[in-house]
PDB file of C-alpha atoms and ligand atoms in Angstrom:
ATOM      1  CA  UNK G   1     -64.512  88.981 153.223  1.00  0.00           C
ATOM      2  CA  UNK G   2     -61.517  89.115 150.374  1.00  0.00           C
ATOM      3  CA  UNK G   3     -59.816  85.819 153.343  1.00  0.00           C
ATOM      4  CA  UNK G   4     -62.648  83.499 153.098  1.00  0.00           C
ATOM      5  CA  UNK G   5     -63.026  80.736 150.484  1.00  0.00           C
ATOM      6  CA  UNK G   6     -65.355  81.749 147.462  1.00  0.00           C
ATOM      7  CA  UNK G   7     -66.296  80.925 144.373  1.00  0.00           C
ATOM      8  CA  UNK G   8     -65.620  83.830 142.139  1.00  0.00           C
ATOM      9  CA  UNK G   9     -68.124  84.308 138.652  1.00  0.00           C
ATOM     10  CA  UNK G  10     -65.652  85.768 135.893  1.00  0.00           C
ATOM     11  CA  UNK G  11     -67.158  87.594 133.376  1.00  0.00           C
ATOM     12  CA  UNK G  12     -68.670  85.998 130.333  1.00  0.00           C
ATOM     13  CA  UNK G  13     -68.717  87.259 126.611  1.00  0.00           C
ATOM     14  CA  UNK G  14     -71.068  85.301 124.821  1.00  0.00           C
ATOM     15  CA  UNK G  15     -70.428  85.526 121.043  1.00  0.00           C
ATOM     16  CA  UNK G  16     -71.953  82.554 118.347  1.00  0.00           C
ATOM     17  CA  UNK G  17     -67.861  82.257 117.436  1.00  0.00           C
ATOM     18  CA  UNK G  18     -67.709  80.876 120.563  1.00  0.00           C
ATOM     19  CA  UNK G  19     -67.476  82.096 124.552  1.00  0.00           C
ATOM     20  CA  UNK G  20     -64.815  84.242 125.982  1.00  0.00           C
ATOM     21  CA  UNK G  21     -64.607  84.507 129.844  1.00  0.00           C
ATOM     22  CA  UNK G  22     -61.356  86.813 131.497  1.00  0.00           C
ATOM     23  CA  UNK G  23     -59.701  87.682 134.710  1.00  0.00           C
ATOM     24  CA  UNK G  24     -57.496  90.817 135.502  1.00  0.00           C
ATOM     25  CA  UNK G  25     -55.052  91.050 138.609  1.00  0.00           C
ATOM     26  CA  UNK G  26     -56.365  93.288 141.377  1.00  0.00           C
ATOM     27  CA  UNK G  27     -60.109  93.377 139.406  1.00  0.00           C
ATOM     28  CA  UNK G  28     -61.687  89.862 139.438  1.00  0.00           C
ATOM     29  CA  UNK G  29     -59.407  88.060 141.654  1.00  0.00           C
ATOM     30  CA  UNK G  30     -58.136  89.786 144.719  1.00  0.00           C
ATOM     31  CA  UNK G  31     -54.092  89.814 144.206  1.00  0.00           C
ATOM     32  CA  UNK G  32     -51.291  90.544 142.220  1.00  0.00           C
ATOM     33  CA  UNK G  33     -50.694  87.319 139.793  1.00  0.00           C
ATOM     34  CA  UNK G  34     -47.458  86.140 139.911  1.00  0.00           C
ATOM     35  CA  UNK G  35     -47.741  82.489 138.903  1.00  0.00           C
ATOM     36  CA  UNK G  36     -49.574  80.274 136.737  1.00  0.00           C
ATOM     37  CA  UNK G  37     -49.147  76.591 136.355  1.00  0.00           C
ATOM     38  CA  UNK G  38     -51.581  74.163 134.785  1.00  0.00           C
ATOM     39  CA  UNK G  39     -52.338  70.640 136.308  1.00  0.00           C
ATOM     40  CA  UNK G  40     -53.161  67.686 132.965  1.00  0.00           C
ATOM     41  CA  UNK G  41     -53.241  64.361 131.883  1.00  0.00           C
ATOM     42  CA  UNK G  42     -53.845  63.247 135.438  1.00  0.00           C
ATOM     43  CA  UNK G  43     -54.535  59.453 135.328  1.00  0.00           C
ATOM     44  CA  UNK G  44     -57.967  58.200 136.948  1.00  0.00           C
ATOM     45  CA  UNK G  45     -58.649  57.937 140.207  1.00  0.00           C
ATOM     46  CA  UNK G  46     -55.161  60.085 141.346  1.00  0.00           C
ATOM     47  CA  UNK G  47     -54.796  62.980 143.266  1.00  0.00           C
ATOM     48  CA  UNK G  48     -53.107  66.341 143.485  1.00  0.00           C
ATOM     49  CA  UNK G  49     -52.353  68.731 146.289  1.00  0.00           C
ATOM     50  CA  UNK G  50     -52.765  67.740 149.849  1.00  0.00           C
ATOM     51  CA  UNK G  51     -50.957  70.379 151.330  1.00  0.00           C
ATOM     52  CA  UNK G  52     -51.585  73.757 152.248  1.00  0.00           C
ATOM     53  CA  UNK G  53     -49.684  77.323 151.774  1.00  0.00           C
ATOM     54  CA  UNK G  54     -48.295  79.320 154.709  1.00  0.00           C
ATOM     55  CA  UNK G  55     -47.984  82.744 152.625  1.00  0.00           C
ATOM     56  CA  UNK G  56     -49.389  81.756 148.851  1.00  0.00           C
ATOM     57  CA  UNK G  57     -53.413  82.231 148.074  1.00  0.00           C
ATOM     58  CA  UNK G  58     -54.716  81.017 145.005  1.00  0.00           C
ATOM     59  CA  UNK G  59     -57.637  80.779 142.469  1.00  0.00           C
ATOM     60  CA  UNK G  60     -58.207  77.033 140.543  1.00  0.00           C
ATOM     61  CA  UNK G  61     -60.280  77.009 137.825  1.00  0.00           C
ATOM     62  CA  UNK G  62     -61.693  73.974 135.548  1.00  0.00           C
ATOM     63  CA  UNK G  63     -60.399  75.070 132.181  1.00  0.00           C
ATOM     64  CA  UNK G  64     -61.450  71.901 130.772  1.00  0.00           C
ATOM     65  CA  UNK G  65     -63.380  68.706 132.348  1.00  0.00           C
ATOM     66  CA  UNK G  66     -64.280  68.393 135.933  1.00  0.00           C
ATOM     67  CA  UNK G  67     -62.663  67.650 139.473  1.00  0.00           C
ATOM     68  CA  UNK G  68     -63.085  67.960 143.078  1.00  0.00           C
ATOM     69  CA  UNK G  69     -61.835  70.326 145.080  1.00  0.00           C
ATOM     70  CA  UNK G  70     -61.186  69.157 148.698  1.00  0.00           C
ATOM     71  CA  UNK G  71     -60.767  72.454 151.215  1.00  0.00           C
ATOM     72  CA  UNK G  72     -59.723  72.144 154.882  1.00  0.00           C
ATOM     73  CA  UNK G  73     -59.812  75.524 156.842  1.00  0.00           C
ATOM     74  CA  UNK G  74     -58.765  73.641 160.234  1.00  0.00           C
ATOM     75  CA  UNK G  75     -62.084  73.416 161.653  1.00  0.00           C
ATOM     76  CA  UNK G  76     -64.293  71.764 158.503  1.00  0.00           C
ATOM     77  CA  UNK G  77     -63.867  70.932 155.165  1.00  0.00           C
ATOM     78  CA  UNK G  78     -65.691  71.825 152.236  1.00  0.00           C
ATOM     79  CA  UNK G  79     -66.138  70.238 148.612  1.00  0.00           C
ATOM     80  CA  UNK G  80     -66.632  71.726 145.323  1.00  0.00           C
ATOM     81  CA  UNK G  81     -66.854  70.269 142.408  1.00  0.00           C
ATOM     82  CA  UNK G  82     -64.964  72.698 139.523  1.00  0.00           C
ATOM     83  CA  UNK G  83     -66.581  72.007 135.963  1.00  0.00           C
ATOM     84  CA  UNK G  84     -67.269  75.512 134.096  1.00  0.00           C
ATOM     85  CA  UNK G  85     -63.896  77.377 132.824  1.00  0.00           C
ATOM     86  CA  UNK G  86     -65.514  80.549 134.355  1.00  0.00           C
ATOM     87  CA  UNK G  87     -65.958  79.563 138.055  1.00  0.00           C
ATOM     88  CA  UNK G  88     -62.646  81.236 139.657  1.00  0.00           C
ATOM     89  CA  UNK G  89     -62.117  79.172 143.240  1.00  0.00           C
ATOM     90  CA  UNK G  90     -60.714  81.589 145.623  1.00  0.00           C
ATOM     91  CA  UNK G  91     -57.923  79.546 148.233  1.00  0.00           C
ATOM     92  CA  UNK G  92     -56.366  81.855 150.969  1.00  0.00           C
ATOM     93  CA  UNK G  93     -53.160  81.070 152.412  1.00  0.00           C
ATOM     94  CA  UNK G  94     -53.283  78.357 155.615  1.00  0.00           C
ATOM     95  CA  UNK G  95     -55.874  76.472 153.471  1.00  0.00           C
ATOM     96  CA  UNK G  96     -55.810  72.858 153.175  1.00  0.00           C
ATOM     97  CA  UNK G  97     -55.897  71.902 149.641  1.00  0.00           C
ATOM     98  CA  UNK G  98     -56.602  68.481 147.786  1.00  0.00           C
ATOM     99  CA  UNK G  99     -57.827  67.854 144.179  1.00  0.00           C
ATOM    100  CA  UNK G 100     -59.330  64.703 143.367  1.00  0.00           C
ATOM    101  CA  UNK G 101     -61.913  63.021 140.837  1.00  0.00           C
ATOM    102  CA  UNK G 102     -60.452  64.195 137.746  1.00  0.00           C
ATOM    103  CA  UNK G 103     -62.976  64.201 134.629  1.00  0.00           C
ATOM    104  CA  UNK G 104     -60.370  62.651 131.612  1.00  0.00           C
ATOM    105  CA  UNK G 105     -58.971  65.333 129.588  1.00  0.00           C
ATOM    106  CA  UNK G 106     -59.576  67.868 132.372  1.00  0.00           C
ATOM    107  CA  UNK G 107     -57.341  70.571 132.746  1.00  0.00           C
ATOM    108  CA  UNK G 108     -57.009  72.225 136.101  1.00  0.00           C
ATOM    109  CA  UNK G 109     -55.256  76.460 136.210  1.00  0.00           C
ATOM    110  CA  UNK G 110     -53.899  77.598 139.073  1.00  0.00           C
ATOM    111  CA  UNK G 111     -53.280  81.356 139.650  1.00  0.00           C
ATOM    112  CA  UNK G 112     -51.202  82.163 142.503  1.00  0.00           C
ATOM    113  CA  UNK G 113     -49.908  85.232 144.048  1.00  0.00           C
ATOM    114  CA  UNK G 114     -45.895  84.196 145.688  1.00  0.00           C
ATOM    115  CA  UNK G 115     -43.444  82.400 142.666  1.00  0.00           C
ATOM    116  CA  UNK G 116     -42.578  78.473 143.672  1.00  0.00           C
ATOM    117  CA  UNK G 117     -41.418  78.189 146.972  1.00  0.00           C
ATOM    118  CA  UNK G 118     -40.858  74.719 148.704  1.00  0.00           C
ATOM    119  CA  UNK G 119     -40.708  76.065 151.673  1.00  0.00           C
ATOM    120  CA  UNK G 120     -43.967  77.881 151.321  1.00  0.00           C
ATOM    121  CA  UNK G 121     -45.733  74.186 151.748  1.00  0.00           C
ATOM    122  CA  UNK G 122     -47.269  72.550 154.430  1.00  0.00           C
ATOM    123  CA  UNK G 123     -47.744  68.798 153.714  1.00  0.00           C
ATOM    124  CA  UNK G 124     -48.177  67.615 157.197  1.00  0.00           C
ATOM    125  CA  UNK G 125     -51.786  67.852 158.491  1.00  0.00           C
ATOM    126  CA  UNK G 126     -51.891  67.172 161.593  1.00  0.00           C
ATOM    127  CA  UNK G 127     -49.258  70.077 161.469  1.00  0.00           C
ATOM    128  CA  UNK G 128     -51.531  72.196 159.676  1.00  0.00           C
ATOM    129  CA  UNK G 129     -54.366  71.480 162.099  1.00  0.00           C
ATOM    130  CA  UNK G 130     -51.834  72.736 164.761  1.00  0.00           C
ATOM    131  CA  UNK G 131     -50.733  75.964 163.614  1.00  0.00           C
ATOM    132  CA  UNK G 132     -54.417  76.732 162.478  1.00  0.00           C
ATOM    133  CA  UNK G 133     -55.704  75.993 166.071  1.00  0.00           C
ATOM    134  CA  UNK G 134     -52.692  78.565 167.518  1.00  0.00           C
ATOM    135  CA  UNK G 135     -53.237  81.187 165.246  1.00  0.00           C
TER     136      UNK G 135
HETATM  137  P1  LIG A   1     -46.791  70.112 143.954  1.00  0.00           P
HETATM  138  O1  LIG A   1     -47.183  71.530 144.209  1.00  0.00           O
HETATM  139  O2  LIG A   1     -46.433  69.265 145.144  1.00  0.00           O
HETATM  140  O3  LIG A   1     -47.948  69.391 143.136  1.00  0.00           O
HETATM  141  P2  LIG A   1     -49.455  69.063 143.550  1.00  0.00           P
HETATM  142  O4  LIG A   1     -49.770  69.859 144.758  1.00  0.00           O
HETATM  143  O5  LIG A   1     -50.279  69.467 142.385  1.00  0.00           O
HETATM  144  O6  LIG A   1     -49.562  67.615 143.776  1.00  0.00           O
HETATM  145  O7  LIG A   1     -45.628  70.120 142.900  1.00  0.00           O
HETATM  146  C1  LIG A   1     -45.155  68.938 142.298  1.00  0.00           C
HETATM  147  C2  LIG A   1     -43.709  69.144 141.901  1.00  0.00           C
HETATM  148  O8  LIG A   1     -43.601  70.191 140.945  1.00  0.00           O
HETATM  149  C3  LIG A   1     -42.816  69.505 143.074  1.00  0.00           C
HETATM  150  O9  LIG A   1     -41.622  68.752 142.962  1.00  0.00           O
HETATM  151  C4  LIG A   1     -42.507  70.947 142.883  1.00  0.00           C
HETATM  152  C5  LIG A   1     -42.693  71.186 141.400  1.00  0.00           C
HETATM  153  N1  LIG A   1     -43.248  72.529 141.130  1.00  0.00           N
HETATM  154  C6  LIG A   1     -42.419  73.507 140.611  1.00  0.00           C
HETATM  155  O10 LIG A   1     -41.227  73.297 140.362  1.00  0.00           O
HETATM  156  N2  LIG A   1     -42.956  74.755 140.375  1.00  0.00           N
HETATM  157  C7  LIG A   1     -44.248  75.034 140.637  1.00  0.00           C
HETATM  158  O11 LIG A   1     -44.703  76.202 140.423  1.00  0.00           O
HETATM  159  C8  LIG A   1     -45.084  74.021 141.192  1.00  0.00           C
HETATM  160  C9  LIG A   1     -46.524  74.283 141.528  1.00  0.00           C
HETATM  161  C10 LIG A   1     -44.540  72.769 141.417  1.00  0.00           C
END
Protein backbone atom coordinates (compact mmCIF):
# COMPACT_ATOMS: atom_id res chain seq x y z
CA UNK A 1 0.00 0.00 0.00
CA UNK A 2 2.59 2.93 1.36
CA UNK A 3 4.50 1.89 -2.86
CA UNK A 4 1.55 2.68 -4.89
CA UNK A 5 0.69 6.13 -6.30
CA UNK A 6 -1.97 8.08 -4.13
CA UNK A 7 -3.36 11.06 -3.58
CA UNK A 8 -2.85 11.94 0.01
CA UNK A 9 -5.77 14.50 1.89
CA UNK A 10 -3.62 16.72 4.41
CA UNK A 11 -5.36 17.99 7.11
CA UNK A 12 -7.35 21.17 6.93
CA UNK A 13 -7.83 23.97 9.65
CA UNK A 14 -10.50 26.06 8.60
CA UNK A 15 -10.36 29.44 10.41
CA UNK A 16 -12.38 32.89 8.84
CA UNK A 17 -8.47 34.41 9.01
CA UNK A 18 -7.97 32.21 6.43
CA UNK A 19 -7.14 28.16 5.85
CA UNK A 20 -4.21 26.36 7.22
CA UNK A 21 -3.47 22.82 5.83
CA UNK A 22 0.09 20.83 7.26
CA UNK A 23 2.20 17.82 6.71
CA UNK A 24 4.65 16.11 9.24
CA UNK A 25 7.50 13.58 8.17
CA UNK A 26 6.68 9.97 9.01
CA UNK A 27 2.72 11.17 9.88
CA UNK A 28 0.98 12.39 6.66
CA UNK A 29 3.45 11.49 4.12
CA UNK A 30 5.20 8.20 4.40
CA UNK A 31 9.14 9.22 4.69
CA UNK A 32 11.68 11.10 6.22
CA UNK A 33 11.78 14.71 4.34
CA UNK A 34 14.94 15.57 3.26
CA UNK A 35 14.34 17.96 0.37
CA UNK A 36 12.12 20.57 -0.74
CA UNK A 37 12.31 22.52 -3.91
CA UNK A 38 9.57 24.60 -5.48
CA UNK A 39 8.85 24.61 -9.32
CA UNK A 40 7.44 28.73 -10.59
CA UNK A 41 7.04 31.08 -13.15
CA UNK A 42 6.87 28.28 -15.67
CA UNK A 43 5.98 29.87 -19.07
CA UNK A 44 2.74 28.45 -20.93
CA UNK A 45 2.49 25.55 -22.55
CA UNK A 46 6.20 24.12 -21.05
CA UNK A 47 6.97 21.24 -19.23
CA UNK A 48 8.84 19.87 -16.26
CA UNK A 49 10.08 16.46 -15.27
CA UNK A 50 10.11 13.63 -17.68
CA UNK A 51 12.23 11.45 -15.90
CA UNK A 52 11.90 9.12 -13.23
CA UNK A 53 13.89 8.32 -9.78
CA UNK A 54 15.76 5.05 -9.19
CA UNK A 55 15.96 5.53 -5.21
CA UNK A 56 14.01 9.12 -4.52
CA UNK A 57 9.95 9.04 -3.81
CA UNK A 58 8.19 12.11 -3.63
CA UNK A 59 4.94 14.07 -2.80
CA UNK A 60 3.93 17.29 -5.39
CA UNK A 61 1.51 19.43 -4.29
CA UNK A 62 -0.34 22.55 -6.09
CA UNK A 63 0.54 25.29 -3.66
CA UNK A 64 -0.85 27.73 -5.94
CA UNK A 65 -2.71 27.39 -9.53
CA UNK A 66 -3.13 24.18 -11.34
CA UNK A 67 -1.09 21.55 -13.49
CA UNK A 68 -1.01 18.13 -14.74
CA UNK A 69 0.62 15.52 -13.43
CA UNK A 70 1.69 12.86 -16.01
CA UNK A 71 2.61 9.28 -14.08
CA UNK A 72 4.12 6.27 -15.90
CA UNK A 73 4.46 3.08 -13.67
CA UNK A 74 5.86 0.99 -16.80
CA UNK A 75 2.76 -0.67 -17.64
CA UNK A 76 0.06 2.53 -17.83
CA UNK A 77 -0.01 5.94 -17.17
CA UNK A 78 -2.16 7.92 -15.14
CA UNK A 79 -3.17 11.77 -15.05
CA UNK A 80 -4.03 14.03 -12.32
CA UNK A 81 -4.71 17.22 -12.41
CA UNK A 82 -3.11 19.05 -8.96
CA UNK A 83 -5.22 22.30 -8.10
CA UNK A 84 -5.98 22.40 -4.15
CA UNK A 85 -2.72 23.24 -1.88
CA UNK A 86 -3.96 20.31 0.33
CA UNK A 87 -3.95 17.34 -2.13
CA UNK A 88 -0.37 15.68 -1.26
CA UNK A 89 0.53 13.41 -4.64
CA UNK A 90 2.36 10.46 -3.44
CA UNK A 91 5.37 9.38 -6.36
CA UNK A 92 7.40 6.18 -5.41
CA UNK A 93 10.73 5.68 -6.69
CA UNK A 94 10.90 3.93 -10.51
CA UNK A 95 7.95 6.27 -11.34
CA UNK A 96 7.80 8.06 -14.49
CA UNK A 97 7.19 11.62 -13.86
CA UNK A 98 6.07 14.62 -16.18
CA UNK A 99 4.34 17.94 -15.24
CA UNK A 100 2.58 19.78 -17.77
CA UNK A 101 -0.40 22.38 -18.25
CA UNK A 102 0.69 24.86 -15.86
CA UNK A 103 -2.23 27.29 -14.57
CA UNK A 104 -0.13 31.02 -14.67
CA UNK A 105 1.11 31.91 -11.37
CA UNK A 106 1.02 28.26 -10.25
CA UNK A 107 3.41 27.11 -7.94
CA UNK A 108 4.28 23.46 -7.85
CA UNK A 109 6.24 21.83 -4.04
CA UNK A 110 8.03 18.98 -4.20
CA UNK A 111 8.90 16.98 -1.04
CA UNK A 112 11.39 14.38 -1.49
CA UNK A 113 13.03 11.89 0.65
CA UNK A 114 17.17 11.43 -0.93
CA UNK A 115 19.10 15.24 -1.25
CA UNK A 116 19.89 16.12 -5.22
CA UNK A 117 21.47 13.44 -6.86
CA UNK A 118 22.08 13.43 -10.74
CA UNK A 119 22.70 10.23 -10.77
CA UNK A 120 19.52 9.31 -9.01
CA UNK A 121 17.64 10.23 -12.56
CA UNK A 122 16.40 8.29 -15.20
CA UNK A 123 15.65 10.44 -18.30
CA UNK A 124 15.63 7.76 -20.85
CA UNK A 125 12.24 5.98 -21.22
CA UNK A 126 12.52 3.47 -23.15
CA UNK A 127 15.26 2.74 -20.44
CA UNK A 128 12.87 3.13 -17.79
CA UNK A 129 10.36 0.85 -19.49
CA UNK A 130 13.29 -1.70 -19.45
CA UNK A 131 14.38 -1.87 -16.03
CA UNK A 132 10.62 -1.70 -14.90
CA UNK A 133 9.80 -4.79 -17.10
CA UNK A 134 13.10 -6.74 -15.35
CA UNK A 135 12.39 -5.88 -12.02
P1 LIG B 1 15.34 18.77 -12.97
O1 LIG B 1 15.06 17.89 -11.80
O2 LIG B 1 15.81 18.11 -14.24
O3 LIG B 1 14.05 19.64 -13.29
P2 LIG B 1 12.60 19.19 -13.78
O4 LIG B 1 12.49 17.73 -13.57
O5 LIG B 1 11.65 19.95 -12.93
O6 LIG B 1 12.45 19.58 -15.19
O7 LIG B 1 16.35 19.88 -12.50
C1 LIG B 1 16.68 20.98 -13.31
C2 LIG B 1 18.07 21.46 -12.94
O8 LIG B 1 18.10 21.89 -11.59
C3 LIG B 1 19.13 20.39 -13.10
O9 LIG B 1 20.26 20.97 -13.72
C4 LIG B 1 19.48 20.00 -11.71
C5 LIG B 1 19.11 21.20 -10.87
N1 LIG B 1 18.59 20.80 -9.54
C6 LIG B 1 19.39 20.97 -8.43
O10 LIG B 1 20.52 21.45 -8.50
N2 LIG B 1 18.89 20.58 -7.20
C7 LIG B 1 17.66 20.04 -7.08
O11 LIG B 1 17.24 19.68 -5.93
C8 LIG B 1 16.85 19.85 -8.24
C9 LIG B 1 15.49 19.23 -8.16
C10 LIG B 1 17.36 20.25 -9.46
Amino acid sequence: MSNDIRIIQLPRIFDERGNLSVLQEDKEIPFLVKRVYWIYDVPGGEMRGSHAFKNSSEIIIALSGSYDVVLHDGIKEHRYQLNRSYYGLYVPKMTWRTLENFSTNSLALVITDLAFDEHDYIREFDFFKKLKQSA
